Structure formats: C-alpha cells, structure tokens
mmCIF file of C-alpha atoms in Angstrom:
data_model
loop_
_atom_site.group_PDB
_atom_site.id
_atom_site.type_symbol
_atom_site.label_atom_id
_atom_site.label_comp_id
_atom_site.label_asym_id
_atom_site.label_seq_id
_atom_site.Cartn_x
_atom_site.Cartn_y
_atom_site.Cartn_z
ATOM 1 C CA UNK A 23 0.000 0.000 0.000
ATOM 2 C CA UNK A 24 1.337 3.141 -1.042
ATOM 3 C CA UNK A 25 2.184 5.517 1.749
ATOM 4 C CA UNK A 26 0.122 9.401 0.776
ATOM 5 C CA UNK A 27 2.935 12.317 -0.043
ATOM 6 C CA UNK A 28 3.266 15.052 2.289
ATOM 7 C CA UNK A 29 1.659 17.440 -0.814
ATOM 8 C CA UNK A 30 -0.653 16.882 -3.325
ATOM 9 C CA UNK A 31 1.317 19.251 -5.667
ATOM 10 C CA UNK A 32 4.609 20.675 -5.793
ATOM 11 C CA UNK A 33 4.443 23.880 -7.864
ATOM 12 C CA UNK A 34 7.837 24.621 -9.823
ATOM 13 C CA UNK A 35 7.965 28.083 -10.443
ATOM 14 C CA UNK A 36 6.075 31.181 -8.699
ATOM 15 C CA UNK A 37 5.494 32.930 -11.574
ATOM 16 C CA UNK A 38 1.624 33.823 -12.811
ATOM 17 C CA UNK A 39 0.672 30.032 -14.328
ATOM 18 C CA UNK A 40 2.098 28.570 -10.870
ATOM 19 C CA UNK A 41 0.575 31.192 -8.414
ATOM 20 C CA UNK A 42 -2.936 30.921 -10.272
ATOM 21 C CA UNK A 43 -3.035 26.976 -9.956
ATOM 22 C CA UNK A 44 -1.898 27.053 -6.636
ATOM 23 C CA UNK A 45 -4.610 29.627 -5.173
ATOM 24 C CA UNK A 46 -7.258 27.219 -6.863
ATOM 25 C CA UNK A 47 -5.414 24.177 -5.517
ATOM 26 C CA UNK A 48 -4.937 25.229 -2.278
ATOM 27 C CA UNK A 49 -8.922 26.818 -2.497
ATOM 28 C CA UNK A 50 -9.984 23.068 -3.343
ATOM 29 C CA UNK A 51 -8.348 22.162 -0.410
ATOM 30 C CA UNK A 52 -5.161 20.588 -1.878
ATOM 31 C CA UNK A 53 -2.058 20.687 0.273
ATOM 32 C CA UNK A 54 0.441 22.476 -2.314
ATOM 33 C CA UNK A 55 4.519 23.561 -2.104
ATOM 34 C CA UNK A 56 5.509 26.151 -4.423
ATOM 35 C CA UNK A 57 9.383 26.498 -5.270
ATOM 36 C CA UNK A 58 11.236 29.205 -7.070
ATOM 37 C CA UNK A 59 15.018 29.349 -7.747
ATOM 38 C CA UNK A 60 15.190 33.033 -7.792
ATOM 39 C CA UNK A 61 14.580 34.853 -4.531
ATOM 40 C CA UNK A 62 11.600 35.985 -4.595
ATOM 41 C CA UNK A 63 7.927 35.457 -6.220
ATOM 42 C CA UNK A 64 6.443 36.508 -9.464
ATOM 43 C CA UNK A 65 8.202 35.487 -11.920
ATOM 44 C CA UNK A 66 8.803 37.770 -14.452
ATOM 45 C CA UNK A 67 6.330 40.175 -13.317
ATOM 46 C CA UNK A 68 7.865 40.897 -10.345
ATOM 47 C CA UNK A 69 7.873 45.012 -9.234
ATOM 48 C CA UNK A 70 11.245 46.079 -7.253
ATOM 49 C CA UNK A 71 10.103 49.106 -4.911
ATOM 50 C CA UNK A 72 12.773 52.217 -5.825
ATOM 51 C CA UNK A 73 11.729 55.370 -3.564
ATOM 52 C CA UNK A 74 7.825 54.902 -4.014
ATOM 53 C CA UNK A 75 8.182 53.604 -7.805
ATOM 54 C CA UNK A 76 7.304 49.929 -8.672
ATOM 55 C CA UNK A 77 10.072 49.004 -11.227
ATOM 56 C CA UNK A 78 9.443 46.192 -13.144
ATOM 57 C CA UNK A 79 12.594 44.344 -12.948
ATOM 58 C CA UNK A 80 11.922 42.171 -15.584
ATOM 59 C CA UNK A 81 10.521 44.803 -18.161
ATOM 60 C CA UNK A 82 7.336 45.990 -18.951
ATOM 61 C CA UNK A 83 4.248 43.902 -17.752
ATOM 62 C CA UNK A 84 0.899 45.250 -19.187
ATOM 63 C CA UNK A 85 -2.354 43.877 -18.471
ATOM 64 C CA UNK A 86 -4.701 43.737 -21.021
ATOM 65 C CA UNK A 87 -7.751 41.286 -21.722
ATOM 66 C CA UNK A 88 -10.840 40.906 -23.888
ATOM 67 C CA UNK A 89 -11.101 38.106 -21.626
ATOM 68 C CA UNK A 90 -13.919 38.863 -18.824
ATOM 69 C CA UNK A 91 -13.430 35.615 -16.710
ATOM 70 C CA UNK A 92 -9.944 36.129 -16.444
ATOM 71 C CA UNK A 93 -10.124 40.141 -15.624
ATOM 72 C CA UNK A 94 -13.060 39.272 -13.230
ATOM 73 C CA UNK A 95 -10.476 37.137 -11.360
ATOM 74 C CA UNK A 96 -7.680 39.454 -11.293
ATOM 75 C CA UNK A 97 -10.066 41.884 -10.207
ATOM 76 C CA UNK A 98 -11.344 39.902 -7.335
ATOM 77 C CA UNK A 99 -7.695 39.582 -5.850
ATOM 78 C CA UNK A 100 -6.694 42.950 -6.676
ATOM 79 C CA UNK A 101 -8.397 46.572 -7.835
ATOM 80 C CA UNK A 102 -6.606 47.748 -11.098
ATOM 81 C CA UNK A 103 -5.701 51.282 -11.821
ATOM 82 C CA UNK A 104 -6.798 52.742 -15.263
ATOM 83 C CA UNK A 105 -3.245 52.690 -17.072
ATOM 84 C CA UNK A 106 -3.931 52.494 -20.414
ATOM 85 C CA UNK A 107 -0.762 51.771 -23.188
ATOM 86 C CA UNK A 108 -0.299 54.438 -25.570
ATOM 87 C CA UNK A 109 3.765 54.228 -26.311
ATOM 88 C CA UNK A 110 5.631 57.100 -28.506
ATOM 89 C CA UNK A 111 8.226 56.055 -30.829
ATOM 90 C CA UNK A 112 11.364 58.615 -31.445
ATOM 91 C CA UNK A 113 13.152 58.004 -35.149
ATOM 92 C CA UNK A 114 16.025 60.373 -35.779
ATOM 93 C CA UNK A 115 14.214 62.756 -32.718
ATOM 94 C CA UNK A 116 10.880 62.894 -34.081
ATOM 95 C CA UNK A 117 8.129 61.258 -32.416
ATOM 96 C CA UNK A 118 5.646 59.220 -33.789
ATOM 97 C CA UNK A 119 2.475 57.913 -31.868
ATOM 98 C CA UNK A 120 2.377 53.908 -31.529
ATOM 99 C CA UNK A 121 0.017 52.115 -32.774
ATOM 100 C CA UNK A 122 0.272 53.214 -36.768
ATOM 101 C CA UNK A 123 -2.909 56.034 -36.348
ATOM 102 C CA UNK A 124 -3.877 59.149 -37.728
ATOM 103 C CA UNK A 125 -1.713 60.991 -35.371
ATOM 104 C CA UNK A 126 1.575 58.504 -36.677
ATOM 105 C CA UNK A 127 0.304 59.718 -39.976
ATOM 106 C CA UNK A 128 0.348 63.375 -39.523
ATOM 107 C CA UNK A 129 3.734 63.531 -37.960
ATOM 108 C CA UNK A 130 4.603 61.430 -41.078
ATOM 109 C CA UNK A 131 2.895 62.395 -44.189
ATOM 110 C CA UNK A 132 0.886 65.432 -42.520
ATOM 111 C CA UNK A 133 -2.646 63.955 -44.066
ATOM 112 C CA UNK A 134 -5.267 65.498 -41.958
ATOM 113 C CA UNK A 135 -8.270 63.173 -43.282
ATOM 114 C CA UNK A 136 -8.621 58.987 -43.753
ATOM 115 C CA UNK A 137 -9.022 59.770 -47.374
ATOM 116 C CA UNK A 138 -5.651 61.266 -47.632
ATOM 117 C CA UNK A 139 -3.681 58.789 -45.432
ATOM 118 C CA UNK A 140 -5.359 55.832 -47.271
ATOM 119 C CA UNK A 141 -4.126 57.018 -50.912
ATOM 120 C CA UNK A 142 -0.233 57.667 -49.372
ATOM 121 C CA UNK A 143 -0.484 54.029 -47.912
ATOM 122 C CA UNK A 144 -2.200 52.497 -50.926
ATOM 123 C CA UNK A 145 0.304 54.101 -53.508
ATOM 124 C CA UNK A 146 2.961 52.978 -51.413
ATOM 125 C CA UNK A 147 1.527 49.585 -50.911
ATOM 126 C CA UNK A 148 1.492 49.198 -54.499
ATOM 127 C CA UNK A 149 5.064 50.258 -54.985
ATOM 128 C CA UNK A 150 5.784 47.290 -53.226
ATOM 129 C CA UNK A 151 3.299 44.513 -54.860
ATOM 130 C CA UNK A 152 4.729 45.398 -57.920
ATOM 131 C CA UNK A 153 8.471 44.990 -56.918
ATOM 132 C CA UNK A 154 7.126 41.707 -55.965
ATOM 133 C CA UNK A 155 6.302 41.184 -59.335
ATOM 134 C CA UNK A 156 3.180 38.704 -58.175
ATOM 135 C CA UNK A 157 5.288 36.420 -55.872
ATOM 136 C CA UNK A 158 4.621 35.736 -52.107
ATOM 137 C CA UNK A 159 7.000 37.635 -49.619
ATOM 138 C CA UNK A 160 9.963 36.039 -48.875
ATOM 139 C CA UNK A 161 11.082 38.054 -45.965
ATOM 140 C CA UNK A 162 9.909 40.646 -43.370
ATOM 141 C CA UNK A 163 11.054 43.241 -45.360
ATOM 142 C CA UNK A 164 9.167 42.529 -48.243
ATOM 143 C CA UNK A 165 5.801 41.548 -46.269
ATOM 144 C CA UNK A 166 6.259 44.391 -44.166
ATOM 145 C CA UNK A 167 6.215 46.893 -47.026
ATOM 146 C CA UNK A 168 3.410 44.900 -48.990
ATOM 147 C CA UNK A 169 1.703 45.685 -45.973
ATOM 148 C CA UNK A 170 1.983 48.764 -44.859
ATOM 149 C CA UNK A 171 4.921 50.684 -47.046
ATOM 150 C CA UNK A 172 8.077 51.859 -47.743
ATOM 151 C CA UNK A 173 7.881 54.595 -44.806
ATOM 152 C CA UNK A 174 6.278 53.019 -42.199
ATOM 153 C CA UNK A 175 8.756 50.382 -42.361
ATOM 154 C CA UNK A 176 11.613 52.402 -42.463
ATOM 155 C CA UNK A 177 10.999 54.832 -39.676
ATOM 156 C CA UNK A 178 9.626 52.841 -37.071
ATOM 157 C CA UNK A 179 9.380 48.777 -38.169
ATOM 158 C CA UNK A 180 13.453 48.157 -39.869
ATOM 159 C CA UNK A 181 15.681 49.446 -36.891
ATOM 160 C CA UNK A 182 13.872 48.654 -34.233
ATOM 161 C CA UNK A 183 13.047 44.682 -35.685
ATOM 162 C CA UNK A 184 16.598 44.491 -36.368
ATOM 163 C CA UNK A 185 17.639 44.954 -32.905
ATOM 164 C CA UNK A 186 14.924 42.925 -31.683
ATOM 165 C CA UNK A 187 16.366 39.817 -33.557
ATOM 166 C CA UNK A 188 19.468 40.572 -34.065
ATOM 167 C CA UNK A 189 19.948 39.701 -37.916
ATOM 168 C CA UNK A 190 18.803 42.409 -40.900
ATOM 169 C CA UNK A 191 15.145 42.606 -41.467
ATOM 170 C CA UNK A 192 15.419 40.864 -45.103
ATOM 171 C CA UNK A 193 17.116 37.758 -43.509
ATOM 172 C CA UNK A 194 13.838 37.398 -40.853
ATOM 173 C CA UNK A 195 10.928 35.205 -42.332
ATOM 174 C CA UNK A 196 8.395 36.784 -43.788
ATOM 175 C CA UNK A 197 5.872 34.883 -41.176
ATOM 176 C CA UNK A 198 7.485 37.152 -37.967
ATOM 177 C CA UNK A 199 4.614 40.199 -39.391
ATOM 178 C CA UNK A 200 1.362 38.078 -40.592
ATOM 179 C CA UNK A 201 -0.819 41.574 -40.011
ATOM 180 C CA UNK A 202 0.373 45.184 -39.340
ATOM 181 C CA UNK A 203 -3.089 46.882 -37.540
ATOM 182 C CA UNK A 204 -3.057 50.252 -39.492
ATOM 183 C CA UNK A 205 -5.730 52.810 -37.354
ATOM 184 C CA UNK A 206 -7.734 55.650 -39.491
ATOM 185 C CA UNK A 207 -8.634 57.114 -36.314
ATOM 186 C CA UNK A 208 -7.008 59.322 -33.878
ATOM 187 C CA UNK A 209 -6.648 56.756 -31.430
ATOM 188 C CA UNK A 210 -3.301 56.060 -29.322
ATOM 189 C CA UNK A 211 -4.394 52.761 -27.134
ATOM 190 C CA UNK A 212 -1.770 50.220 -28.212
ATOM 191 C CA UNK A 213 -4.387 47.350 -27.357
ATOM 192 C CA UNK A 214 -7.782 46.694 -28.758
ATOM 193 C CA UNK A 215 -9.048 44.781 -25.865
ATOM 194 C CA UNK A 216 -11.890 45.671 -23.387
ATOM 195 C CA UNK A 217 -9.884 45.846 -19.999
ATOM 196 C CA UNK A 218 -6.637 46.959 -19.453
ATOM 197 C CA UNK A 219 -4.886 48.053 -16.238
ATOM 198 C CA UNK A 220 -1.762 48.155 -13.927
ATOM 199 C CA UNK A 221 -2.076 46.148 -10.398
ATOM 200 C CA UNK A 222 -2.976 48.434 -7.636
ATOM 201 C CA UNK A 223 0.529 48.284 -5.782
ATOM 202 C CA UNK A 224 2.073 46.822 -8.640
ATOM 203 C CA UNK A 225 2.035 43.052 -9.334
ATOM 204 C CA UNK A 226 3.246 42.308 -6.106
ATOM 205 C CA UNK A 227 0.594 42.680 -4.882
ATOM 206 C CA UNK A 228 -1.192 40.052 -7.195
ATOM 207 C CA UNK A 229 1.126 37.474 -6.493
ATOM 208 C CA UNK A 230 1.687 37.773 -3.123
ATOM 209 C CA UNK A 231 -2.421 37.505 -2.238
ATOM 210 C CA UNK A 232 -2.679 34.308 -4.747
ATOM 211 C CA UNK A 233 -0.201 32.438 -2.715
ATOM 212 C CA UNK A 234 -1.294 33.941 0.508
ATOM 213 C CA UNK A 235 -1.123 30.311 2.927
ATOM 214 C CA UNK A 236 0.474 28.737 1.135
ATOM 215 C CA UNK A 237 3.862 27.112 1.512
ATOM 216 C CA UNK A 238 7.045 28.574 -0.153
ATOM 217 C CA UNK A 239 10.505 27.941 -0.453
ATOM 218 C CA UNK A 240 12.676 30.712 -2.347
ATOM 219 C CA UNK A 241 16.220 29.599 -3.824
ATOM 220 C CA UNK A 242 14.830 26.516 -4.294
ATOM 221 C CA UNK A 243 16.294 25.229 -8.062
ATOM 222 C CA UNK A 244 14.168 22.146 -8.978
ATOM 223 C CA UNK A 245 16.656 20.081 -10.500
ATOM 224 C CA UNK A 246 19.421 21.047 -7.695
ATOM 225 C CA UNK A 247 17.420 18.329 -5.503
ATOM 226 C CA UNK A 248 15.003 16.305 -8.397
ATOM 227 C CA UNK A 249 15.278 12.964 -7.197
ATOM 228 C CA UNK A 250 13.936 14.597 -3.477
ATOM 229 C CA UNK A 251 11.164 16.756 -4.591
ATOM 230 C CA UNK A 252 9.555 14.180 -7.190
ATOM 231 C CA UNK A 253 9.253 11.823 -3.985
ATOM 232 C CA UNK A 254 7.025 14.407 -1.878
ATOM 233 C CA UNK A 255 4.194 15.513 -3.879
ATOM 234 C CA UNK A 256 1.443 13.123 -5.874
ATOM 235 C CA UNK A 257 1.563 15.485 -8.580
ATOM 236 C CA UNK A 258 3.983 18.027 -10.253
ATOM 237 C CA UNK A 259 2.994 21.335 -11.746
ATOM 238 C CA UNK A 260 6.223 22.204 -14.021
ATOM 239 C CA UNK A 261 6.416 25.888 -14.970
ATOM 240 C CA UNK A 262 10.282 25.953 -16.691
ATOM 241 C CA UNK A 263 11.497 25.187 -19.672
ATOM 242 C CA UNK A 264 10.575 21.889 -20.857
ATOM 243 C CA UNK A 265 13.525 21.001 -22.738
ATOM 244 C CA UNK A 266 15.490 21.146 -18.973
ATOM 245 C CA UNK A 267 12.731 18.753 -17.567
ATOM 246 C CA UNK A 268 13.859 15.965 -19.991
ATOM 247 C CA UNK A 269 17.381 16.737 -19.589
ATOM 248 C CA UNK A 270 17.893 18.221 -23.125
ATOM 249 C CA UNK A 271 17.013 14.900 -24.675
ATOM 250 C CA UNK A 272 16.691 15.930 -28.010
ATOM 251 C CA UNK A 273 18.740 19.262 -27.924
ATOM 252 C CA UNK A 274 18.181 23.080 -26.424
ATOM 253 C CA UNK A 275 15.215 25.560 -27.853
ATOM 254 C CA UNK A 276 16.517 28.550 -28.372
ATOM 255 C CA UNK A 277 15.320 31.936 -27.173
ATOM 256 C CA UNK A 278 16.005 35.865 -27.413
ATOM 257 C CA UNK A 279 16.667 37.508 -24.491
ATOM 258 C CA UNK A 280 17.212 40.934 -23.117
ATOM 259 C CA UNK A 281 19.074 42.932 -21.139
ATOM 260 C CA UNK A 282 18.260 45.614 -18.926
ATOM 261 C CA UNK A 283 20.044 49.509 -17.821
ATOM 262 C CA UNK A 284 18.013 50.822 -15.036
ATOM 263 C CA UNK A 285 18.913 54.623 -13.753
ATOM 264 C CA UNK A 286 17.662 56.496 -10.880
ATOM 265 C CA UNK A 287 17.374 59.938 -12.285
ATOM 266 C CA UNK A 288 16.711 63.184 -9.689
ATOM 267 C CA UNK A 289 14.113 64.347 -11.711
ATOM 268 C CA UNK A 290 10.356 63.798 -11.636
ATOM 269 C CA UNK A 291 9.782 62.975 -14.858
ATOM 270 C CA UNK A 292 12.177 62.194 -17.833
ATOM 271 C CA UNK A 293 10.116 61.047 -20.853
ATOM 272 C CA UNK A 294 6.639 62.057 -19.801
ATOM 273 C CA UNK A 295 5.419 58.311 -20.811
ATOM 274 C CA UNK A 296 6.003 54.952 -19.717
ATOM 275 C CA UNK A 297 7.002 53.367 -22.926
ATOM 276 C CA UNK A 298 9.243 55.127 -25.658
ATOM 277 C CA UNK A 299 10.863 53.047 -28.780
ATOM 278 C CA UNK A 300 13.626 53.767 -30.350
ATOM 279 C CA UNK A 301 13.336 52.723 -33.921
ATOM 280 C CA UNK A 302 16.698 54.086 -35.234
ATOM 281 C CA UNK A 303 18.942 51.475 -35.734
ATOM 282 C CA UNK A 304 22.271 53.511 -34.489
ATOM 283 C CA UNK A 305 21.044 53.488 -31.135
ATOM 284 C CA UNK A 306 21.263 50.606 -29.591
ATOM 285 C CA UNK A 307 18.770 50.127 -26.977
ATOM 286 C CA UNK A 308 15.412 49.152 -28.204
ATOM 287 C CA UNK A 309 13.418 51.338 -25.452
ATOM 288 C CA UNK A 310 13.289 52.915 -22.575
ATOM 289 C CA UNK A 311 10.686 52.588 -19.547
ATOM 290 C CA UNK A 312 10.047 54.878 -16.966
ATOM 291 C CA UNK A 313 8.176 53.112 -14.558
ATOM 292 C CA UNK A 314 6.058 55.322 -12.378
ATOM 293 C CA UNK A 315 4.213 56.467 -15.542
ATOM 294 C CA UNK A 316 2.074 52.470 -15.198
ATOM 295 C CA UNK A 317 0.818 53.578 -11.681
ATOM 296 C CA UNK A 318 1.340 57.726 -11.318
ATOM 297 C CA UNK A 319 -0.914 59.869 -13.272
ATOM 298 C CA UNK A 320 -1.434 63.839 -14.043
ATOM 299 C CA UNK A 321 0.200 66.144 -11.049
ATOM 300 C CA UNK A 322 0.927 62.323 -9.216
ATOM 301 C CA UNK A 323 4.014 62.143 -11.104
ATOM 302 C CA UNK A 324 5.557 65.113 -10.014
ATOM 303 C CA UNK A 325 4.578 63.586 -5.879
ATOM 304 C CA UNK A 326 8.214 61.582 -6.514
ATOM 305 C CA UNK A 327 10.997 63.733 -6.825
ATOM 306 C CA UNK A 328 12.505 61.115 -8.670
ATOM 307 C CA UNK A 329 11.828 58.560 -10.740
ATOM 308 C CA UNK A 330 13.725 55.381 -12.502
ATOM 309 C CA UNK A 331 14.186 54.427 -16.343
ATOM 310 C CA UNK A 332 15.266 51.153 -17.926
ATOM 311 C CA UNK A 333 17.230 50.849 -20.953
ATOM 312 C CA UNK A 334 16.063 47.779 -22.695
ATOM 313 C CA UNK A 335 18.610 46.000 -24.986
ATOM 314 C CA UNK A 336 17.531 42.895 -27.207
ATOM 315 C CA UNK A 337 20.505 40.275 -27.367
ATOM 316 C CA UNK A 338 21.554 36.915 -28.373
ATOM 317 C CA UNK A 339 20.597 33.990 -25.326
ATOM 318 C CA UNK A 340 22.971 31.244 -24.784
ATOM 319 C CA UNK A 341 22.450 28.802 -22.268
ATOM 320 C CA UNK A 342 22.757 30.401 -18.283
ATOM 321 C CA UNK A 343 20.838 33.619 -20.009
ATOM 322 C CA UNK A 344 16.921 34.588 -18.773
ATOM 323 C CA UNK A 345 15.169 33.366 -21.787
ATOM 324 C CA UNK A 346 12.355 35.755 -23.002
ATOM 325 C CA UNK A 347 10.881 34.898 -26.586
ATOM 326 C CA UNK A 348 10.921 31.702 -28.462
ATOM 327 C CA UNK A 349 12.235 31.475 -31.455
ATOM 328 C CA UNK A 350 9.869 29.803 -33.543
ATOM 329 C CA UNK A 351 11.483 28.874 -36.325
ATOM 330 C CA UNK A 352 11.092 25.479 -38.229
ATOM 331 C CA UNK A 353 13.885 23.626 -36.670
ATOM 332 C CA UNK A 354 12.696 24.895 -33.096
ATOM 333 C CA UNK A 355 9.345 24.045 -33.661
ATOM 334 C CA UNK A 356 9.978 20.533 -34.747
ATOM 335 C CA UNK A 357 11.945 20.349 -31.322
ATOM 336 C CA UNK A 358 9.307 21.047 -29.392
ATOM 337 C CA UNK A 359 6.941 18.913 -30.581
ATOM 338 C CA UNK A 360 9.131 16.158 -30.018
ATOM 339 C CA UNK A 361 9.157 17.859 -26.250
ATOM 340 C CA UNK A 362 5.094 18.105 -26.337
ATOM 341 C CA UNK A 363 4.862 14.569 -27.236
ATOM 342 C CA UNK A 364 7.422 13.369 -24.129
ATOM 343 C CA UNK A 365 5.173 16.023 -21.858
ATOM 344 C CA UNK A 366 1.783 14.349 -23.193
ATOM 345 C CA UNK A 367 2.864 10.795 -21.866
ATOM 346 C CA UNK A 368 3.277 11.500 -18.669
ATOM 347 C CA UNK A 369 0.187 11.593 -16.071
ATOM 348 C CA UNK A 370 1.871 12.993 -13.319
ATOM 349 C CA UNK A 371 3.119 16.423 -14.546
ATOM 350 C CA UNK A 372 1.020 19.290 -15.477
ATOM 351 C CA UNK A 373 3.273 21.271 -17.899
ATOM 352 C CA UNK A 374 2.186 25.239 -17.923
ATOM 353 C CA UNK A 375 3.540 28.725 -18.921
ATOM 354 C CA UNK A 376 5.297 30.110 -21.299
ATOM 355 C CA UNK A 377 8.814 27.931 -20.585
ATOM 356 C CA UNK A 378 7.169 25.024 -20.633
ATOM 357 C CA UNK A 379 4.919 25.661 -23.427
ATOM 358 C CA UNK A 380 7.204 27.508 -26.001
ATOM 359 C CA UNK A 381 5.335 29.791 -26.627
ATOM 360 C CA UNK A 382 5.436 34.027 -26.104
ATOM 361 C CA UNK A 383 2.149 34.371 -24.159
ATOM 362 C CA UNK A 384 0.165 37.372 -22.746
ATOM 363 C CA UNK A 385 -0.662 37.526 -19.194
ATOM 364 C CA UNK A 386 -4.069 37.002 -19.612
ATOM 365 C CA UNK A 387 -3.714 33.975 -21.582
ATOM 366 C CA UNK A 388 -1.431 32.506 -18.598
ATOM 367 C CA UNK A 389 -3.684 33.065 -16.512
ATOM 368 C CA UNK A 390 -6.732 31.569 -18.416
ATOM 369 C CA UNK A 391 -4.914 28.486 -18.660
ATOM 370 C CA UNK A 392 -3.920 27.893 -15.428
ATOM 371 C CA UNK A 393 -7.701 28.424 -14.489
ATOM 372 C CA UNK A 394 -8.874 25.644 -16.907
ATOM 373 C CA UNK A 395 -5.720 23.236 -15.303
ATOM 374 C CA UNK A 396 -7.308 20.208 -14.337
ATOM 375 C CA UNK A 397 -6.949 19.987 -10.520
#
C-alpha cells in the first residue's frame, strides 16, 4: 500500500501560471509547495520598490484582456488602476504615436483626413506589390512593405526589428509580421481589448495575495534536488522550460533575451510616458521605460521627486541567459513537438507557462490556462 505524499502538488515556479493553480489548488483544499530558484515570487512580473516607484525588474508587464473571466479574477484579488498603453516612438528625434494612427500619420505624411492617409499608404503599398512582381513575400522586409509601405517600415518597423532579432530585417521570415493593424482614427491605445490596467501596488501585490497560505521555499532550483522533490508531492505542476525537464534529450530551444540599464534619475519625470521606442537602428537600446508612468498619473508624477528608467537592450541567449521569446522557427518548432509529445505521456506532470509551453504568451492567456488546469 502506497504511503500518501506530504503534498498533493509541488508547484515549480512562482510565476503567474504557478501562483494561479496554486490559489485554486490550495482553495480546493489541496495541500500544495511552491518552489522558485530566484529569490523571490512573481516570476517575471515581479515590481522592485525604488523610492515609491514599482520598477518592473523584468521589463514591462501590461495587463490587457478581452477576456472577462480572467479580468473578473484578477479583479477579485486585486483593484486595477486605469493605465492604459499608448507608447511614442522617437526616429532620428521625431516622435511618432504607436500604434500606426492618424496621429503617426500626420507627424509622417501630414494627411489630416482617412481619405488622404489611405491614398499615401495604398500608392505605397502598391510600390511594393509590384516589386514583388506577383510572388509571395519572402522576408519581413518585403511583407512588411506589402503591408503597410516603404515609410512606415523604415521609420519605425526596420531598426527597431533588427535589434529585436538581431539579424537584418530581409534575412527574418516573412511569417514574424502576418498583419500590421493600421488605425484611421485618432486613437493612441496600443491594445484593442476591453480591460486593461496596472495592479494596484504593482504586481506584487497580485502574487503575493494568490499564494497567501500557502507554503514557499525561495532559492529553491528544482533540479538542484530532483530525485527529493519528485518523492514528496502526488503530482507536479512544471512551470520551466521543458527542454530542462527531460534533460535536453533531443537538444536546447533557443530563445532571445534581453538585457536591462536601469537609472535612478533626480528628476520627476524624464520622458513624460512609460514606454518610448527607439526605432533608429544607431542606437542601440530598443526602449526605454520609466516606470512610475504604469501607476502615477497627471500632477501624481511630479509627488516623486525622482523617478527610474530602464534601458532595454535585445541580445543573443545562450544557455545560463533569462530566456524571453521563443524562437519559432522550423527547426525549433519541430523540437518542441518532439518535447510536447514526451510532456503528453506522462500523467503525473502538469506542464504550464510560457517555458514550458514555447510559446510568447500574454498575461491574460497565462492566466486563463492555469484556471482551466485540471486539478
């Protein structure tokens, strides 16, 4: 007769996926450990406090759902503020309003009406249809100026993708930009969806009331002790990256990562928004945040005397790196599936989160699945 574990799930990873199934596990009155290797919980939406100003460490977090389940229960742990995204690229020190809108247009073309803006784009479309001379894209490049250009890509898509990825924009596939949203309105909300928001508190705050009871051990690497944590738990909820879990049977996925420069500056505010891109290739960061903009608003901003920024820098991962995005290329994706199908065999393991799935997820979608987890 087999002897019952001490826990009925231990929870690799604090991050959203793993604090979300634990609150519901430990709600259905499951006995549940949760174990992070870093030193503290959240995952990558974790908020360092600076002098009043919730800096998120690991870059911008943005909430944002059209999904009213899931912002009903963020909500019920936690009142959101009304931060809405509306980010300002600078090319060459003009600035341009993000997403592509009327107000992107006039700094561009100066066309006042939809009319006017639609013939620039659709002359400049067809430009590049007929370079094409009637094949398929075979790049970015070319799909991004089918879609929306020759001046739109140039000013704020080319410098800024190449940084992202690190190679030039006509060595990317083609697939990287399926759709560019193009916006005849003046309208400078980055997202389309119904609820967006910032954390009261910051995310902290979130997390910290999701695994509130329940047990957790900090610098607590999984696979430093494997062979002891498998034995104490009936069931493992596996939140990292699922080539690691099987030991890099069949190779390493590969990721982009990025790098962070914060600053504490002595004034109260240095870019007047949260979120500024840099789209010109010579510079070499891809953006910079200034954090109190996602929970300080109107004269609140000026209540800090200081405030903090954060250079972002895209990069190249290699193994003992933070991986960020997957790179979902062909030989990558065949690799995971060969991963997926491993993961799929066994019972005892619930695999969830963007490590473990491959996959460059929003928030909301994070935590939708760890709400439909089976428990």
């Amino acid at each position: 007769m087999n002897q019952k574990k001490k826990y009925d799930y231990l929870i690799v990873g604090a991050g959203l996926f793993g604090a979300v199934f634990a609150y519901r596990a430990n709600k259905a009155g499951k006995k549940c450990l949760i174990i992070d290797k870093r030193s503290h919980i959240g995952g990558n939406v974790y908020c360092e406090n600076i002098n009043g100003i919730n800096v998120h460490k690991y870059g911008a977090h943005i909430f944002h759902t059209s999904n009213k389940i899931v912002w009903d229960f963020v909500n019920s742990i936690v009142d959101f503020n009304r931060y809405t995204n509306s980010p300002i690229a600078i090319y060459k020190d003009q600035l341009y309003n993000l997403p592509f809108n009327m107000n992107t247009f006039y700094a561009m073309w100066h066309t006042k009406t939809p009319e006017s803006t639609l013939a620039v784009l659709e002359s400049q479309r067809k430009d590049a249809l007929d370079a094409l001379e009637g094949r398929t894209p075979d790049n970015l490049e070319e799909q991004a100026m089918a879609l929306v250009g020759k001046d739109i890509y140039e000013i704020l898509i080319k410098g800024y993708t190449e940084k992202q990825w690190g190679r030039p924009c006509n060595e990317l596939p083609a697939f990287i930009i399926k759709r560019l949203p193009v916006r005849f309105t003046f309208d400078n909300n980055y997202f389309s969806d119904k609820y967006q928001g910032i954390p009261v508190g910051g995310y902290n705050v979130l997390v910290e009331r999701l695994l509130s009871g329940i047990e957790t051990k900090l610098n607590c690497n999984f696979f430093d002790n494997r062979l002891e944590l498998e034995q104490i738990a009936e069931k493992i909820v596996y939140t990292g990256p699922i080539d690691e879990y099987f030991n890099f049977a069949f190779g390493r996925l590969e990721y982009r990562t990025v790098s962070f420069e914060m600053e504490e500056l002595s004034c109260p505010n240095y870019q007047g928004n949260a979120v500024v891109n840099y789209t010109d290739i010579e510079i070499p960061y891809t953006r910079i945040i200034e954090h109190k903009h996602f929970e300080m608003f109107g004269d609140d901003v000026y209540s800090v005397k200081s405030t903090v920024i954060s250079k972002e820098f895209s990069t190249e991962w290699s193994p003992g790196m933070e991986p960020y995005y997957p790179i979902n290329d062909e030989r990558n994706t065949r690799l995971f599936a060969k991963y997926k199908s491993m993961a799929s065999d066994n019972d005892n393991v619930i695999f969830g989160g963007r490590l473990a799935d491959y996959r460059y997820y929003d928030m909301d979608v994070v935590i939708w699945n760890a709400l439909n987890a089976k428990i």
